[in-house]
XYZ file of C-alpha atoms in Angstrom:
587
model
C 147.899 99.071 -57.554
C 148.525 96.846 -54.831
C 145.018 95.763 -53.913
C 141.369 95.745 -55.032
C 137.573 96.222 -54.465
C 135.669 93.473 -53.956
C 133.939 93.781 -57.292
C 135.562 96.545 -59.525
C 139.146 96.208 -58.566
C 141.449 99.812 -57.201
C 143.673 100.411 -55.379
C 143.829 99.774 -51.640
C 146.519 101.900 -50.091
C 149.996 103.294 -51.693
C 152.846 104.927 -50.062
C 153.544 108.768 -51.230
C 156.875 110.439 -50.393
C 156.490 113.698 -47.881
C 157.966 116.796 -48.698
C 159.355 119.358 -46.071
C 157.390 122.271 -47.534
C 153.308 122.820 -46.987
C 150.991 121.765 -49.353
C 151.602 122.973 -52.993
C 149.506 124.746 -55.567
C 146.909 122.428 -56.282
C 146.314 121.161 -59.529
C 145.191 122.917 -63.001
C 143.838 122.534 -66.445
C 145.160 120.563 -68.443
C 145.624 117.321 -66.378
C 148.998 115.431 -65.889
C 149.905 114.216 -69.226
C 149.545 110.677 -70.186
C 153.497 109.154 -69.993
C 154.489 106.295 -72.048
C 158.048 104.826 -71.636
C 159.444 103.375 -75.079
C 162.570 100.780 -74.404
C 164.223 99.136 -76.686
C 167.312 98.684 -78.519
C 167.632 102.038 -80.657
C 171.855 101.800 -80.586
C 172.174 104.103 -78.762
C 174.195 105.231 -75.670
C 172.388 104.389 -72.883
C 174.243 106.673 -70.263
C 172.294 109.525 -70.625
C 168.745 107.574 -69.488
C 165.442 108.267 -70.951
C 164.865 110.787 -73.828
C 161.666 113.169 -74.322
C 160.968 112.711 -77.346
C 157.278 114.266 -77.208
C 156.220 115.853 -80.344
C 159.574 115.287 -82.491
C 159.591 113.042 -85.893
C 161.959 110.296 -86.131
C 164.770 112.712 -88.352
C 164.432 114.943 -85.345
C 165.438 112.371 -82.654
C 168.154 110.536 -84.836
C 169.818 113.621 -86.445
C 171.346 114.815 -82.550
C 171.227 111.403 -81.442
C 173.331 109.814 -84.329
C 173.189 105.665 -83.328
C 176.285 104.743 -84.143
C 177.132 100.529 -83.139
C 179.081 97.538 -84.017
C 177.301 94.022 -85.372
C 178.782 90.891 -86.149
C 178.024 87.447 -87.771
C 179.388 84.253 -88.508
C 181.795 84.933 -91.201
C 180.538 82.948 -94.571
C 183.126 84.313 -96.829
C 186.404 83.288 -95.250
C 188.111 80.497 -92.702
C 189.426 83.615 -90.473
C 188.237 85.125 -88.467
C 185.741 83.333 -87.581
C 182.784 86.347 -87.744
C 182.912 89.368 -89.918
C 182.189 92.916 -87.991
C 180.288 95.508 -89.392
C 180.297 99.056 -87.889
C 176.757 101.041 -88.505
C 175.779 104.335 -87.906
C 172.263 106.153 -88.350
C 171.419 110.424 -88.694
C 169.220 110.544 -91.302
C 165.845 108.395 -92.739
C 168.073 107.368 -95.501
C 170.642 105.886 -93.153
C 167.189 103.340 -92.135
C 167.029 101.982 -95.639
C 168.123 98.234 -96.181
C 169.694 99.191 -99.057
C 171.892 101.929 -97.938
C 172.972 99.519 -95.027
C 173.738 96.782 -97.310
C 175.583 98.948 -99.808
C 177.492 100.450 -96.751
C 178.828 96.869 -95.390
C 182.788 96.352 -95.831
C 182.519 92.928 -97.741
C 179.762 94.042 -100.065
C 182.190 97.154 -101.046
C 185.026 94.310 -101.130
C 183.189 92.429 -103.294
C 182.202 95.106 -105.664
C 185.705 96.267 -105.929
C 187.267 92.696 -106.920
C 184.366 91.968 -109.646
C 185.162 89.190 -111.443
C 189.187 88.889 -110.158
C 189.492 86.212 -107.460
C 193.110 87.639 -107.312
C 192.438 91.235 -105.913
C 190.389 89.466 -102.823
C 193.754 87.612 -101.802
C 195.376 90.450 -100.396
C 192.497 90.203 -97.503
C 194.095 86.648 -96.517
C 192.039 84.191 -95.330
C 189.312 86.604 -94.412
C 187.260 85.860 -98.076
C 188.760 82.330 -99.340
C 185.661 81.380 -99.323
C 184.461 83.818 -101.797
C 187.515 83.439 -104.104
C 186.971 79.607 -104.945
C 183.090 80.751 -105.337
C 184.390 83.231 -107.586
C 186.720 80.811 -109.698
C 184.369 78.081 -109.642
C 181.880 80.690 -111.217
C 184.596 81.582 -113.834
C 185.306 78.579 -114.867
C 181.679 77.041 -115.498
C 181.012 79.997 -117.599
C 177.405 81.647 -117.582
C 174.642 79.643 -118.941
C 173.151 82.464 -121.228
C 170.263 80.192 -122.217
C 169.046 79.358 -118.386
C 169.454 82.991 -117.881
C 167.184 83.753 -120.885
C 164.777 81.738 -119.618
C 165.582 79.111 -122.616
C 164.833 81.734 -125.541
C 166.219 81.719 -128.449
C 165.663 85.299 -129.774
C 168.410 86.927 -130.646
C 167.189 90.106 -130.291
C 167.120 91.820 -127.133
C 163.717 92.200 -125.205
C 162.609 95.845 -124.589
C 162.740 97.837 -121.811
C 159.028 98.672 -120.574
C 160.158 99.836 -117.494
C 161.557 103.506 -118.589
C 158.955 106.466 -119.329
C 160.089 106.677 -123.366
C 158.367 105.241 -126.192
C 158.280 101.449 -126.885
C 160.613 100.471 -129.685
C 159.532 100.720 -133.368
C 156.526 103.157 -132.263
C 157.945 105.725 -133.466
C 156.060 107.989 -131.027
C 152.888 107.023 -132.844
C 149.722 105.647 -131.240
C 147.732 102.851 -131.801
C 145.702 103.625 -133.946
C 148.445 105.450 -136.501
C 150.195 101.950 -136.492
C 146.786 100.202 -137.450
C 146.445 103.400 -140.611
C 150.201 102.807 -141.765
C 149.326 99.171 -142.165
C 146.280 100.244 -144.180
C 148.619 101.487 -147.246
C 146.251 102.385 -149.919
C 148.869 104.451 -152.020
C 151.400 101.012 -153.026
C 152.028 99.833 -156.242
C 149.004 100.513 -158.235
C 150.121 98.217 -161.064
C 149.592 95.195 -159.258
C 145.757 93.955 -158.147
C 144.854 94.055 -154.855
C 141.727 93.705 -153.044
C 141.387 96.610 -150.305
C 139.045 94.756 -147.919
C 140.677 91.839 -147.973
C 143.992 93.801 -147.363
C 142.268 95.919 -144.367
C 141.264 92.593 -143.040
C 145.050 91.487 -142.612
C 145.766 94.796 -141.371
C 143.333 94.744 -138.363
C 144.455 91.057 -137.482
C 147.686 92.196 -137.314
C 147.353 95.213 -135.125
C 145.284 92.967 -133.044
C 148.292 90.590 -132.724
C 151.053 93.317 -132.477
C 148.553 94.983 -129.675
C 148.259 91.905 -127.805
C 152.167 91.508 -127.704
C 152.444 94.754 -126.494
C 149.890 94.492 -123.666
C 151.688 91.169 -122.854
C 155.051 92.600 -122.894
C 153.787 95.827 -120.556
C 152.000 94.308 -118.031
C 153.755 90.800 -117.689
C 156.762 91.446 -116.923
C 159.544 88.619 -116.913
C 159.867 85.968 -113.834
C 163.581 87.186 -112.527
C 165.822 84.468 -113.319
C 166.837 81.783 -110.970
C 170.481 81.512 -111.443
C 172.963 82.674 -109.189
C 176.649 82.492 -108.880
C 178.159 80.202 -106.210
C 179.336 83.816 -105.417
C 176.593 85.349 -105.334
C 174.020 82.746 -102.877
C 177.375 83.126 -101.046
C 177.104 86.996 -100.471
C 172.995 87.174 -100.084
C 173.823 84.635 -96.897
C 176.081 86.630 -95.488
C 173.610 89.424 -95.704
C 170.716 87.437 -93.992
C 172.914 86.552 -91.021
C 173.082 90.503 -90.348
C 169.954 91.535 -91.317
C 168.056 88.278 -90.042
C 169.679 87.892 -86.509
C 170.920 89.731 -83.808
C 171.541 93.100 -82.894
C 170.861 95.350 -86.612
C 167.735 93.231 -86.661
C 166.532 94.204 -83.649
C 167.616 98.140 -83.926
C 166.261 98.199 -87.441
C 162.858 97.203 -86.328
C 162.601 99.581 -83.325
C 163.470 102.430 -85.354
C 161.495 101.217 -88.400
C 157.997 100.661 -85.784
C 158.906 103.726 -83.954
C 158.775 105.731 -87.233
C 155.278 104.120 -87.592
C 154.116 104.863 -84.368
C 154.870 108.640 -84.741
C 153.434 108.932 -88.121
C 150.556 107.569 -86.014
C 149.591 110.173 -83.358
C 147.561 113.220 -83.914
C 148.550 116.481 -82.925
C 147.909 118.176 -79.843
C 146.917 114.729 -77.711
C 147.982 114.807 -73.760
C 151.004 112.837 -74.511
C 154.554 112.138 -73.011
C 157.117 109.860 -74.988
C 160.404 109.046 -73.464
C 162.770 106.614 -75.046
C 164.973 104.518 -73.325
C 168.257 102.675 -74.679
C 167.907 98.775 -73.687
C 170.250 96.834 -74.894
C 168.940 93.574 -76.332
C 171.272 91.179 -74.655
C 171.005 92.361 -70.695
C 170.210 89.439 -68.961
C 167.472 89.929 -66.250
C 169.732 91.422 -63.416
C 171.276 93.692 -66.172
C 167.301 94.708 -67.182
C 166.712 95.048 -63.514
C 169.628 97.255 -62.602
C 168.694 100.258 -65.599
C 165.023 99.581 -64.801
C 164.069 98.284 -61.311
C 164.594 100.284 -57.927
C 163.715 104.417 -56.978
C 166.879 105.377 -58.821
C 165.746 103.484 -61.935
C 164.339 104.024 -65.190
C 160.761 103.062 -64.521
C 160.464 105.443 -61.282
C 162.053 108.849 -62.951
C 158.417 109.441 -64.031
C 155.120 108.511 -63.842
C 154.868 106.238 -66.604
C 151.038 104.933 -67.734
C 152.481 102.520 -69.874
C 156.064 100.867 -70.857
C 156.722 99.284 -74.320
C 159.290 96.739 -73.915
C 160.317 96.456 -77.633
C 163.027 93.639 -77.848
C 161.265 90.872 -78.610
C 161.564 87.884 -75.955
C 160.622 84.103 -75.775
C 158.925 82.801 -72.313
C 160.673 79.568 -72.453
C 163.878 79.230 -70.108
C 165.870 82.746 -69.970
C 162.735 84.319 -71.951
C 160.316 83.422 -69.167
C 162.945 84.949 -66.394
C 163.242 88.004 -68.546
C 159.734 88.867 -68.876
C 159.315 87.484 -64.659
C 161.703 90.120 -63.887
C 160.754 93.269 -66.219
C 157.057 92.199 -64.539
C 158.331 92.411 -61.088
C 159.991 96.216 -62.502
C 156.587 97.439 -63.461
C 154.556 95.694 -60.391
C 156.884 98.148 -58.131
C 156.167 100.993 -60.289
C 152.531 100.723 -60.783
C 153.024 100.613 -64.099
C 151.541 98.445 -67.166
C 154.604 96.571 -69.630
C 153.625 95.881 -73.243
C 155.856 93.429 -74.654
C 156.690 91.488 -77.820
C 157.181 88.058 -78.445
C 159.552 86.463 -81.036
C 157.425 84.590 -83.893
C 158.627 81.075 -82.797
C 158.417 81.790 -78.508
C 156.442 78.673 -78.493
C 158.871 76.242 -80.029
C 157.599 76.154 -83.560
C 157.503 77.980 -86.728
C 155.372 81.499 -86.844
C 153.594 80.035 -90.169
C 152.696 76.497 -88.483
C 151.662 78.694 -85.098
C 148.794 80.391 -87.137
C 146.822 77.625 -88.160
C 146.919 76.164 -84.880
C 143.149 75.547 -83.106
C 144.716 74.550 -79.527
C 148.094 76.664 -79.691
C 147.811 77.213 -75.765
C 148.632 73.468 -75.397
C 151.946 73.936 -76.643
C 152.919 76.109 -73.377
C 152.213 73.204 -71.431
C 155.175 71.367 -72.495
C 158.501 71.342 -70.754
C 160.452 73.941 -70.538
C 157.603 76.462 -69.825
C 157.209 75.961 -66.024
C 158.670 79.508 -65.097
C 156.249 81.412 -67.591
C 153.047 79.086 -65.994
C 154.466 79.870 -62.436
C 154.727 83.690 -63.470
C 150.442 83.611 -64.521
C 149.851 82.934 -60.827
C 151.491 86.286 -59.607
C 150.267 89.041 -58.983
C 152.875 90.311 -61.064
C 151.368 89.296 -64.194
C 148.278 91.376 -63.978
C 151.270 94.170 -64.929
C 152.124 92.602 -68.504
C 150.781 91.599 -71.642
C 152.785 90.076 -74.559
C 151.476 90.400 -77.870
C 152.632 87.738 -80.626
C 152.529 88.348 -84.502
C 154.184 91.272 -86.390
C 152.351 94.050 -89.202
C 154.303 93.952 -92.488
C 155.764 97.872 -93.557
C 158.112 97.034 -95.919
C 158.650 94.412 -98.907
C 162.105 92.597 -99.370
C 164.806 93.459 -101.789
C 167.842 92.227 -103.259
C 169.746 91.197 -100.529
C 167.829 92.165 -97.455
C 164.454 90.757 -96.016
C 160.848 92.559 -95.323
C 160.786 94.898 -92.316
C 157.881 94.309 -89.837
C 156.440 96.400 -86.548
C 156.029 93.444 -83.592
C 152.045 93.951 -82.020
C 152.986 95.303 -79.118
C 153.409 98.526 -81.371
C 150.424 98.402 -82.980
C 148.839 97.858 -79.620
C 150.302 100.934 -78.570
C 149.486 103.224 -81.618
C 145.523 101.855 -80.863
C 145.540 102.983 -77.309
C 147.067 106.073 -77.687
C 144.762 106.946 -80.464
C 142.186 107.049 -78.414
C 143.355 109.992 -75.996
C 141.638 112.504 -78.033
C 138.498 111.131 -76.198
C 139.233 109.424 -73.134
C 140.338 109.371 -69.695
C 141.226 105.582 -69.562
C 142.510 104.930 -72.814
C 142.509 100.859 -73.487
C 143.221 98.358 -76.671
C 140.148 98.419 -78.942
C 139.255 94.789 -79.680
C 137.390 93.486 -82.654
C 137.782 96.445 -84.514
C 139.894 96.550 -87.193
C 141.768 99.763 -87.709
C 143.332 100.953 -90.699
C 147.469 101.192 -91.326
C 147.532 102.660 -94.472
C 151.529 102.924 -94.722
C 151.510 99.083 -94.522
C 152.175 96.599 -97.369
C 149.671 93.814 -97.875
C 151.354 90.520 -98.799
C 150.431 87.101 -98.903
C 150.660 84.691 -96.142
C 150.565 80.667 -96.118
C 149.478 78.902 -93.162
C 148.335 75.199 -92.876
C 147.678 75.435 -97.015
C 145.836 78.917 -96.473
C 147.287 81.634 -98.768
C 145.223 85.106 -97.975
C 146.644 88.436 -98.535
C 146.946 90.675 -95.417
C 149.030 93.196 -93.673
C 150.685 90.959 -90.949
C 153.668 88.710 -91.273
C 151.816 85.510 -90.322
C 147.920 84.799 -91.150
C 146.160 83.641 -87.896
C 143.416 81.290 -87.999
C 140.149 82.090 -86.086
C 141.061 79.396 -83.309
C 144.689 81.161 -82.121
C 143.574 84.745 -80.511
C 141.138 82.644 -77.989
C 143.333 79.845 -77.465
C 146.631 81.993 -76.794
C 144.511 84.218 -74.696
C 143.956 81.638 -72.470
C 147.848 81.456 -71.846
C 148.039 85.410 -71.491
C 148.402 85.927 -75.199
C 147.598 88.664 -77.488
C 147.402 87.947 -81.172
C 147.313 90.881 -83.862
C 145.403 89.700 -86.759
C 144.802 91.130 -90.233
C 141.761 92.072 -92.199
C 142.098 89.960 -96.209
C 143.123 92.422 -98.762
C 143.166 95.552 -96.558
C 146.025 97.104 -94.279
C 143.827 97.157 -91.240
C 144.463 95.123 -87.517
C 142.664 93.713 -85.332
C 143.091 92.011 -82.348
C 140.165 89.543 -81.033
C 141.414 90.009 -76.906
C 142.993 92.464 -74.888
C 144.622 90.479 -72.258
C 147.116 90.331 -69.551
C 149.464 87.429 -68.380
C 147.533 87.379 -64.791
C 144.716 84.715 -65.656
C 140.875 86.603 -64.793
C 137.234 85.734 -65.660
C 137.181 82.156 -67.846
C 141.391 82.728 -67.947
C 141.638 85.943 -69.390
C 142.689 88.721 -67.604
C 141.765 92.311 -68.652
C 144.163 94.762 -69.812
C 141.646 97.394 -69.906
C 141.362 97.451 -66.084
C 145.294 97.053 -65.755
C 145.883 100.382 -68.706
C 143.099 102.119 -65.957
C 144.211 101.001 -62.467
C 147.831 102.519 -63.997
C 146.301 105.661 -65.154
C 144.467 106.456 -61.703
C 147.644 105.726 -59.872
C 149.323 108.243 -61.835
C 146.399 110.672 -61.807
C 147.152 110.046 -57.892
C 149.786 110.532 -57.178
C 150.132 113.877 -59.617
C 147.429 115.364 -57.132
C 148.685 114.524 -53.453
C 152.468 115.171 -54.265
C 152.323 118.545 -52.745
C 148.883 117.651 -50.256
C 151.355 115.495 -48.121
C 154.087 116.753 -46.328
C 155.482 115.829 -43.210
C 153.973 117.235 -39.721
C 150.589 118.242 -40.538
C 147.361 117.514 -38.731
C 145.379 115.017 -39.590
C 142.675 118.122 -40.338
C 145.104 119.817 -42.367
C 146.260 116.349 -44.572
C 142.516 115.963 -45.197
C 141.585 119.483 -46.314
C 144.894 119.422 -48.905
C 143.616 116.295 -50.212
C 140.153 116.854 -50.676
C 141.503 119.991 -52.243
C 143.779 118.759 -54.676
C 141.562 115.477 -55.535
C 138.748 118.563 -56.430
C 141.291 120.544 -58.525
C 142.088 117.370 -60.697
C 138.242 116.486 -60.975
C 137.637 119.994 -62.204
C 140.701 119.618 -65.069
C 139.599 115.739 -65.856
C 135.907 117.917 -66.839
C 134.462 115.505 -63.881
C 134.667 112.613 -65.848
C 136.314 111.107 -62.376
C 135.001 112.216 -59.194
C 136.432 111.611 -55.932
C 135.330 111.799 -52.073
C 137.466 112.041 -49.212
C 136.419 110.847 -45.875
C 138.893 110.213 -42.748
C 138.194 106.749 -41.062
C 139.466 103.920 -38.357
C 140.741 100.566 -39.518
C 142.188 98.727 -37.130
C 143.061 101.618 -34.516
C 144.725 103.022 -37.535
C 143.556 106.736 -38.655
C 143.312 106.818 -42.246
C 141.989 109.394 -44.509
C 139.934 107.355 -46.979
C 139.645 108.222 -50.889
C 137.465 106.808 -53.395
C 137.376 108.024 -57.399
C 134.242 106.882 -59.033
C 134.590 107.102 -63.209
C 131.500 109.349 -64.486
C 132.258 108.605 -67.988
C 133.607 106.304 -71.202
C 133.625 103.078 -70.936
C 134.796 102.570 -67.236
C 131.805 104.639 -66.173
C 130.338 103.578 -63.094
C 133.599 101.602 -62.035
C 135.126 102.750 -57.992
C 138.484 102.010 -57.109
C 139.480 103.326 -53.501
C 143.028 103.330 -51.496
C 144.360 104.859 -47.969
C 146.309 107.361 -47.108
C 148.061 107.556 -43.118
C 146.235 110.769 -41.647
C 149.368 111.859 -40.020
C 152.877 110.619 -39.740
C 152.576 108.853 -36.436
């Protein structure tokens, strides 16, 4: 992809390595697989390289692959040392739960074990003496039953609604059984009584009593608000590991790759790898496992690369993203990547309700990222910002959310049961239907959706104008949507299109899948010409001629070249030509 038609945009020329053999078999039905390289940070060992992990489920790749890794955080509970370490290992679905990591943490089972006795924590030393004078200062206020309560003063105990048995005092009766035995026509028949009057009060009793139960059913207690000193103490610890760092980010690649997978329909033309990334290589460290002919990106023809630790584009997040563009420039590839909710220096929530967000990259401290746009690099990357909601929070651990790039992903590859040149659908919103919908505030806007921050209708166009790709929500409903499909390379009125980029990629692959074995060193120029022809034929037949391409030997410049042009016969490319040069012999 290193240069372009005048009006449609190709490829101009592209080196091919030449084999010592002849020409190989040319190619057949089914066409070269579309590749997509997924790294992240899955804690894993990243020695081994890139793992094909085409048609597996997530149990399937973490059961042989067992993550196993080492987190730490600033240590709440105690003076020393300084941060607690927690050592966490995955091999089943279950081992992905927030819950089962929080019960597995060493100072929630030291906790647990002390209870209520400050004294059996002071055999750890200084490492919880924070958490012992919690726990005494808890002990010695004594509970506040009343605030607990709520401020009732029953002194009976509320019912449990929540179990499958009967309600208490029902007796296993129904409704209308309790409104008969109120009705008791066969009492004391020495004493007057009018019956009407009698089933009067009965009804507007039952009516009462049936009220109280709906009430008690189906509004079920606000949680109480207190909490032990010991207890706010212990949740904090838990957000610093869940919130930040390294089990944040592995949690959420595993959690979106799970949703990703659940995703894709059987039987598409699909490659996944997956790639260990650690998320805290600096850019020479992302270079070195990526960058170069012995690295990552070059072991195969990838279409498309998912960079899935989020990044900022501020400082050391612009020369991250500069360099991992730079990677996929030299590999003719296309990077999606994610942005962190607050890359641009302010909250996620306040970001949304922005109308001129794009002025915000203007500001200091963006000059590499605005430097980066003018490359040619950038027509290689697009960054999508906002994240879709899978999972609710629970006691003691936050929601879990799948960053857009993705979602992005999952859209594109969806649509390789019908085309060619997949690319990002935009303005149509597509359904997610293992997604939780939850409300979201921004700028005094509360609307329930199925992303983590509600986007106003200025933010997609104004981000787009800075290379930006917002995923938006649909109110009440787990579909997405984004509004642009962009890349960070500025195009027509500042936006440039990641549609072209996903199909410039694809074509180069297509390419170079053909004329691998039509080029090998010391042929004619006739004989180079006939094996290309050849295998660019062969790959038209197994593409159904939805691309077509004509091969036609030329002089440029005292140079003989053997010219190639692929015109696109059909979806929504159709029409387009893209053209590049091959050297008709090796002098």
């Amino acid at each position: 992809m290193s240069g372009q038609d005048d009006h449609k945009g190709g490829i101009a020329s592209f080196s091919i390595g030449l084999g010592k053999d002849g020409p190989q078999a040319t190619p057949v039905s089914p066409p070269p697989p579309f590749r997509v390289l997924i790294a992240g940070d899955f804690g894993l060992s990243g020695s081994n390289g890139a793992l094909n992990i085409s048609g597996l489920d997530t149990a399937e790749i973490l059961q042989p692959n067992a993550p196993t890794f080492s987190v730490t955080a600033d240590n709440l509970l105690g003076s020393h040392p300084a941060q607690l370490e927690e050592r966490i290992s995955f091999s089943s679905l279950k081992d992905l739960r927030p819950a089962n990591i929080l019960s597995r943490f060493k100072f929630v089972q030291d906790l647990e074990a002390a209870g209520d006795t400050p004294d059996s924590l002071a055999a750890h030393g200084q490492l919880y003496d924070k958490a012992i004078e919690a726990l005494r200062k808890g002990a010695a206020s004594g509970p506040d039953l009343s605030a607990e309560l709520g401020g009732s003063q029953s002194s009976e105990p509320l019912p449990d609604y929540d179990t499958d048995g009967p309600k208490p005092g029902a007796g296993g009766a129904d409704g209308l059984d309790s409104l008969f035995s109120m009705i008791d026509m066969s009492g004391d028949k020495s004493e007057p009584s009018d019956s009407s009057s009698k089933a009067k009060a009965a009804v507007n009793a039952f009516i009462q009593n049936t009220l109280r139960e709906e009430k008690a059913t189906y509004s079920k207690p606000e949680p109480s608000t207190a909490s032990s000193p010991l207890a706010e103490l212990k949740a904090a610890q838990s957000a610093l590991f869940f919130e930040e760092g390294k089990l944040h980010t592995v949690l959420q690649n595993w959690h979106s790759l799970k949703l990703l997978l659940s995703e894709l329909e059987n039987g598409l033309p699909l490659e996944l790898h997956l790639l260990q990334l650690d998320s805290d290589l600096d850019p020479d460290g992302l270079s070195a496992v990526l960058g170069g002919p012995a690295g990552a990106l070059q072991a195969e023809l990838y279409d498309i690369v998912l960079f899935a630790n989020p990044t900022g584009v501020s400082s050391a997040g612009a020369e991250r993203v500069k360099r991992l563009a730079g990677d996929c420039e030299e590999s003719d590839t296309v990077g999606l990547l994610n942005l962190k909710p607050d890359f641009a220096s302010v909250s996620g929530e306040q970001l949304g309700g922005m109308e001129a967000a794009h002025q915000l990259l203007d500001q200091p401290g963006f000059e590499t990222f605005q430097g980066l746009r003018e490359s040619d690099q950038a027509s290689h990357v697009a960054l999508f910002w906002n994240e879709a909601r899978l999972t609710a929070p629970g006691e003691g651990y936050p929601a879990l959310f799948a960053p857009g790039a993705w979602i992005a992903l999952a859209q594109i590859l969806h649509q390789l049961g019908a085309e060619v040149f997949p690319r990002l659908p935009v303005g149509t919103p597509v359904d997610f239907d293992a997604l939780e919908v939850a409300e979201a505030k921004s700028m005094g806007r509360v609307v329930a959706t199925a992303t983590r921050y509600l986007a106003g209708h200025g933010l997609a166009p104004a981000l787009a104008q800075c290379g930006i790709n917002v995923l938006e929500g649909v109110a009440n409903r787990t579909d997405l949507v984004f509004r642009r499909g962009v890349t960070v390379k500025p195009g027509k009125e500042g936006r440039g299109s990641l549609d072209q980029a996903l199909l410039v990629s694809r074509l180069f692959s297509l390419f170079q899948e053909a004329l691998g074995g039509a080029i090998t060193g010391g042929q004619s120029a006739g004989d180079r010409e006939a094996a290309v022809a050849g295998n660019l034929n062969a790959l038209s037949t197994a593409l159904a001629g939805q691309v077509v391409f004509e091969v036609k030997r030329m002089s440029v410049e005292d140079q003989d070249l053997i010219g190639v042009s692929a015109v696109v016969r059909a979806g929504w490319a159709t029409g387009q030509q893209h053209s590049f040069y091959l050297p008709a012999s090796d002098g």
